[in-house]
Coordinates of C-alpha atoms in Angstrom, one line a residue:
Q1 CA 20.5 17.2 8.9
H2 CA 18.0 20.1 9.0
R3 CA 15.8 18.5 6.4
I4 CA 15.7 15.3 8.5
D5 CA 14.7 17.3 11.4
A6 CA 12.0 19.0 9.4
Q7 CA 10.7 15.5 8.4
H8 CA 10.7 14.4 12.0
K9 CA 9.0 17.6 13.2
K10 CA 6.0 16.8 10.8
G11 CA 5.7 13.4 12.5
K12 CA 7.1 11.6 9.6
L13 CA 10.1 9.1 9.3
T14 CA 12.9 9.3 6.7
A15 CA 13.0 7.0 3.8
R16 CA 15.7 4.8 5.4
E17 CA 13.9 4.7 8.9
R18 CA 10.8 3.5 7.0
I19 CA 12.7 0.7 5.3
E20 CA 14.4 -0.3 8.7
L21 CA 10.9 -0.5 10.4
L22 CA 9.3 -2.4 7.5
L23 CA 11.8 -5.0 6.8
D24 CA 13.4 -7.7 9.1
R25 CA 16.5 -6.6 11.1
D26 CA 19.6 -6.6 8.9
S27 CA 17.9 -8.1 5.8
F28 CA 17.9 -5.0 3.6
V29 CA 20.3 -5.1 0.6
E30 CA 20.5 -1.6 -1.1
Y31 CA 20.7 -1.1 -4.9
D32 CA 22.5 1.8 -6.7
M33 CA 23.2 3.7 -3.5
F34 CA 25.6 6.0 -5.3
V35 CA 23.8 6.9 -8.4
E36 CA 23.3 10.5 -8.9
H37 CA 21.0 12.6 -11.2
R38 CA 22.3 13.4 -14.7
C39 CA 20.8 16.9 -15.1
A40 CA 23.1 19.6 -16.1
D41 CA 20.6 22.4 -16.4
F42 CA 19.3 25.2 -14.0
G43 CA 22.3 24.8 -11.7
M44 CA 21.7 21.2 -11.1
E45 CA 25.3 20.3 -12.1
L46 CA 26.8 22.0 -9.1
D47 CA 28.1 19.6 -6.4
R48 CA 25.6 21.0 -3.7
N49 CA 22.8 19.7 -5.9
K50 CA 24.0 16.1 -6.1
F51 CA 23.3 13.5 -3.6
P52 CA 24.4 9.8 -3.6
G53 CA 21.3 7.7 -4.3
D54 CA 19.4 10.8 -5.6
S55 CA 15.9 10.9 -4.1
V56 CA 15.0 7.4 -3.6
V57 CA 16.2 4.2 -1.7
T58 CA 15.8 0.9 -3.4
G59 CA 16.7 -2.7 -2.8
Q60 CA 15.5 -6.0 -1.5
G61 CA 14.8 -7.5 2.0
R62 CA 12.4 -9.7 4.0
I63 CA 9.4 -9.5 5.9
N64 CA 8.9 -12.2 8.4
G65 CA 11.6 -14.2 6.3
R66 CA 9.9 -13.7 3.0
L67 CA 11.5 -12.0 0.1
V68 CA 10.2 -8.5 -1.0
Y69 CA 11.5 -5.7 -3.1
V70 CA 11.1 -2.2 -2.0
F71 CA 11.6 1.5 -2.8
S72 CA 11.2 4.4 -0.5
Q73 CA 11.1 7.9 -1.8
D74 CA 13.2 10.4 0.1
F75 CA 11.5 13.6 0.7
T76 CA 14.6 15.2 2.1
V77 CA 16.3 15.2 -1.3
F78 CA 14.5 17.6 -3.8
G79 CA 11.2 16.8 -2.1
G80 CA 11.4 13.2 -3.3
S81 CA 10.8 14.4 -6.9
L82 CA 11.3 11.8 -9.6
S83 CA 14.3 12.2 -11.9
G84 CA 15.4 10.0 -14.7
A85 CA 17.8 8.3 -12.5
H86 CA 15.2 8.0 -9.7
A87 CA 12.9 6.3 -12.2
Q88 CA 15.6 3.9 -13.3
K89 CA 16.3 2.8 -9.8
I90 CA 12.6 2.0 -9.3
C91 CA 12.3 0.2 -12.6
K92 CA 15.4 -2.0 -11.7
V93 CA 13.7 -3.4 -8.5
M94 CA 10.5 -3.9 -10.3
D95 CA 12.2 -5.8 -13.2
Q96 CA 14.0 -8.1 -10.5
A97 CA 10.8 -8.7 -8.6
L98 CA 9.1 -9.7 -11.8
M99 CA 12.1 -12.0 -12.7
V100 CA 12.3 -14.0 -9.4
G101 CA 8.5 -13.6 -8.7
A102 CA 8.4 -11.5 -5.4
P103 CA 6.2 -8.6 -4.3
V104 CA 7.1 -4.9 -4.7
I105 CA 6.3 -2.3 -2.1
G106 CA 6.5 1.4 -2.7
L107 CA 6.7 4.0 0.1
N108 CA 5.7 7.0 -1.7
D109 CA 6.7 10.6 -0.4
S110 CA 7.2 12.8 -3.4
G111 CA 6.4 16.2 -4.9
G112 CA 6.1 14.8 -8.4
A113 CA 8.1 15.2 -11.4
R114 CA 11.3 17.0 -11.1
I115 CA 10.7 20.0 -13.3
Q116 CA 14.4 20.6 -13.9
E117 CA 14.6 17.6 -16.1
G118 CA 11.4 18.2 -18.0
V119 CA 10.3 15.5 -20.3
E120 CA 12.9 12.9 -19.1
S121 CA 11.2 12.9 -15.7
L122 CA 7.7 12.3 -17.4
A123 CA 9.4 9.7 -19.4
G124 CA 10.3 8.0 -16.1
Y125 CA 6.8 7.8 -15.0
A126 CA 5.9 6.1 -18.2
D127 CA 8.6 3.4 -17.6
I128 CA 7.2 2.8 -14.1
F129 CA 3.6 2.7 -15.3
L130 CA 4.5 0.1 -17.9
R131 CA 6.1 -2.1 -15.2
N132 CA 3.0 -1.7 -13.1
V133 CA 0.9 -3.1 -15.8
L134 CA 3.3 -6.0 -16.6
A135 CA 3.3 -6.9 -13.0
S136 CA -0.4 -6.7 -12.5
G137 CA -1.7 -10.2 -11.7
V138 CA 1.9 -11.6 -11.5
V139 CA 3.3 -10.3 -8.3
P140 CA 1.6 -8.2 -5.4
Q141 CA 2.1 -4.5 -5.8
I142 CA 1.6 -2.4 -2.5
S143 CA 1.9 1.2 -2.2
L144 CA 1.9 3.3 0.9
I145 CA 1.2 7.1 0.6
M146 CA 3.4 8.6 3.3
G147 CA 3.5 12.2 2.1
P148 CA 2.4 14.4 -0.8
C149 CA 2.1 12.3 -3.9
A150 CA 1.0 14.7 -6.8
G151 CA 0.7 12.2 -9.3
G152 CA -2.9 8.7 4.8
A153 CA -3.6 10.7 7.4
D154 CA -2.8 14.4 8.0
T155 CA 0.6 14.2 6.4
S156 CA -0.3 12.3 3.2
Y157 CA -2.1 13.4 0.0
L158 CA -2.7 11.8 -3.3
F159 CA -3.9 13.7 -6.4
I160 CA -3.1 14.3 -10.1
T161 CA -2.5 18.0 -9.7
G162 CA -2.5 20.3 -6.7
P163 CA -4.9 22.8 -5.3
D164 CA -3.1 25.8 -6.9
V165 CA -3.6 24.4 -10.5
V166 CA -7.3 23.5 -9.8
K167 CA -7.7 27.2 -8.6
S168 CA -6.1 28.5 -11.9
V169 CA -8.3 26.4 -14.1
T170 CA -11.6 26.3 -12.3
N171 CA -11.3 29.2 -9.9
E172 CA -12.5 26.8 -7.2
D173 CA -10.7 26.8 -3.7
V174 CA -9.9 23.4 -2.4
T175 CA -7.7 22.3 0.2
Q176 CA -5.1 19.5 -0.1
E177 CA -7.1 17.4 2.4
E178 CA -10.3 17.8 0.4
L179 CA -8.6 17.2 -2.9
G180 CA -6.5 14.2 -2.0
G181 CA -6.5 13.5 1.8
A182 CA -6.9 10.2 3.6
K183 CA -10.6 10.8 4.3
T184 CA -11.2 11.6 0.7
H185 CA -9.6 8.6 -0.7
T186 CA -10.7 6.0 1.8
A187 CA -14.2 7.0 2.4
I188 CA -15.3 8.8 -0.9
S189 CA -13.3 7.9 -4.0
G190 CA -12.2 4.4 -2.8
V191 CA -8.7 4.9 -4.3
A192 CA -7.0 4.1 -1.0
H193 CA -7.9 0.9 0.9
H194 CA -6.8 2.0 4.4
A195 CA -5.7 5.0 6.4
F196 CA -3.6 4.8 9.6
E197 CA -2.6 7.1 12.3
N198 CA 1.1 7.6 11.5
D199 CA 4.2 6.1 9.6
V200 CA 4.8 3.6 12.4
D201 CA 1.2 2.4 12.5
A202 CA 1.1 2.0 8.7
L203 CA 4.3 0.1 8.3
L204 CA 3.6 -2.4 11.1
N205 CA 0.1 -3.0 9.6
L206 CA 1.7 -3.6 6.2
R207 CA 4.0 -6.3 7.8
D208 CA 0.8 -8.0 9.1
F209 CA -1.0 -7.7 5.8
F210 CA 2.1 -9.0 3.7
D211 CA 1.7 -12.3 5.6
F212 CA -1.8 -13.0 4.0
L213 CA -0.3 -12.8 0.3
P214 CA 1.5 -15.3 -1.9
L215 CA 4.8 -14.1 -3.3
S216 CA 3.6 -14.4 -6.9
N217 CA 0.9 -16.1 -9.1
Q218 CA 3.0 -19.3 -9.0
D219 CA 3.1 -19.6 -5.2
A220 CA 0.6 -20.6 -2.6
A221 CA -0.4 -18.1 0.2
P222 CA 1.6 -18.8 3.2
V223 CA 0.4 -21.3 5.9
T224 CA 0.9 -20.5 9.5
D225 CA 0.7 -22.5 12.7
S226 CA -2.7 -22.1 14.2
H227 CA -3.4 -22.4 17.9
D228 CA -7.1 -22.1 17.3
P229 CA -8.7 -25.4 17.3
R230 CA -10.5 -25.9 13.9
D231 CA -13.4 -28.0 15.6
R232 CA -14.0 -25.5 18.4
L233 CA -17.7 -24.6 19.0
V234 CA -19.0 -21.1 18.7
P235 CA -22.2 -20.9 20.7
A236 CA -22.6 -17.1 20.0
M237 CA -23.5 -18.1 16.4
D238 CA -26.9 -19.2 17.6
T239 CA -27.8 -15.7 18.7
I240 CA -26.0 -13.2 16.4
V241 CA -28.6 -13.2 13.6
P242 CA -31.8 -11.9 15.0
L243 CA -35.1 -13.8 14.4
E244 CA -36.7 -10.7 13.1
S245 CA -35.9 -10.3 9.6
T246 CA -35.9 -6.5 9.8
K247 CA -33.5 -6.3 12.8
A248 CA -29.8 -5.4 12.0
Y249 CA -26.8 -7.3 13.1
D250 CA -23.0 -6.9 12.8
M251 CA -21.5 -9.2 10.2
L252 CA -18.0 -8.7 11.8
D253 CA -19.3 -10.6 14.8
I254 CA -19.7 -13.7 12.6
I255 CA -16.5 -13.3 10.8
H256 CA -14.5 -12.9 14.1
G257 CA -16.4 -16.0 15.3
I258 CA -15.2 -18.3 12.7
V259 CA -11.8 -17.1 11.8
D260 CA -8.5 -18.0 13.6
E261 CA -8.1 -16.2 16.7
K262 CA -10.6 -13.7 15.9
K263 CA -8.0 -11.8 13.5
F264 CA -9.5 -10.3 10.5
F265 CA -7.7 -7.6 8.4
E266 CA -10.5 -5.6 6.8
I267 CA -9.8 -3.8 3.4
M268 CA -11.6 -0.4 2.8
P269 CA -13.5 -0.3 6.1
S270 CA -14.6 3.3 5.4
Y271 CA -15.8 2.9 1.8
A272 CA -19.2 1.3 0.8
K273 CA -20.0 0.1 4.3
N274 CA -22.8 -2.1 3.1
I275 CA -20.1 -4.7 2.1
V276 CA -17.3 -6.1 4.3
V277 CA -14.1 -7.4 2.6
G278 CA -10.8 -8.5 4.0
F279 CA -8.3 -11.4 4.8
A280 CA -8.3 -13.8 7.6
R281 CA -7.1 -17.3 8.3
M282 CA -8.9 -20.6 8.9
N283 CA -6.7 -23.5 10.2
G284 CA -3.7 -21.4 9.4
R285 CA -4.6 -20.8 5.8
T286 CA -5.3 -17.5 4.1
V287 CA -9.1 -16.8 3.2
G288 CA -10.6 -13.8 1.6
I289 CA -14.0 -12.7 2.9
E290 CA -16.8 -10.8 1.2
Y291 CA -20.2 -9.9 2.5
G292 CA -22.9 -7.6 1.1
G293 CA -25.8 -6.9 -1.1
I294 CA -25.5 -6.7 -4.9
I295 CA -27.0 -3.7 -6.3
R296 CA -24.3 -1.2 -7.5
H297 CA -21.6 -2.7 -9.7
G298 CA -23.1 -6.2 -9.1
A299 CA -22.1 -7.4 -12.4
K300 CA -18.4 -6.6 -11.7
L301 CA -18.7 -8.4 -8.4
L302 CA -20.2 -11.4 -10.0
F303 CA -17.8 -11.6 -12.9
A304 CA -14.7 -11.5 -10.4
F305 CA -16.4 -14.2 -8.4
A306 CA -17.0 -16.4 -11.3
E307 CA -13.5 -15.9 -12.7
A308 CA -11.8 -16.7 -9.4
T309 CA -9.7 -19.8 -9.7
V310 CA -9.7 -20.7 -5.9
P311 CA -12.2 -22.5 -3.8
K312 CA -15.3 -20.6 -3.1
I313 CA -17.6 -21.1 -0.2
T314 CA -20.9 -19.2 0.2
I315 CA -22.7 -18.9 3.7
I316 CA -26.2 -17.6 3.7
T317 CA -26.9 -16.0 7.0
R318 CA -30.2 -14.3 6.0
K319 CA -32.1 -13.6 2.8

């Protein structure tokens, strides 16, 4: 209980609380809840060092009635560190998600590899990475960084190795926030696509984002009931773009004017601010939106645009 209290004191939810908030009520079916680690070294064989389910909660559930597979790392058990059993539980849900064609959501809150298990823990990462590759382009894979992930907000960090190792190798002092904090990865590196105030804010936004996505590459994106008339007039469009070609305007005003109910889920709002990307709906159907000038990495953008196998519409607002 004291570990749970410590988690709450940091403003963080527990692994099970996160799943409960993310998924529809009473929809979660847990897998392998009694699995324990198999390490017999360094005192790990003692009963006090064994916990049912080990350091991750896995299973399937539903978000707004749609199937999803989820794993949530439990920081209250060995700091959420990855053991062989931990990795096998994650691999199991990823395999099932691929088999039935459903998204995988990972709620990450881990100190990294479990050092007591040595190379077996590292092999577990390899097994997970293999499934990441196999699932790429087949089912959506979504990760929330909700704690220190050594290979968010003030409670979340993402890096390959921590500040102490950086100090020992380069003799450079760097904080966790500078090395792998939310601002670093959403505004500078572009590794993360969004940052949120806290666990609740992140999970509720994830529920909204999930509704834009198809379950797999074999399914269409969901269509929702739209109460926004598709033939409505938008008089503001006549004045948003200034007559002067050198005068700036906000492209978000145009996007909000033409999408259903002015709802636009922007992706990477703090990174490369000369381009706006995100998801919205028109007449209840999901659309992806891109705006910006093509200078840096322009060839990559053009290639992705040309390779897309969905209808593409281009609107020229100014040169």
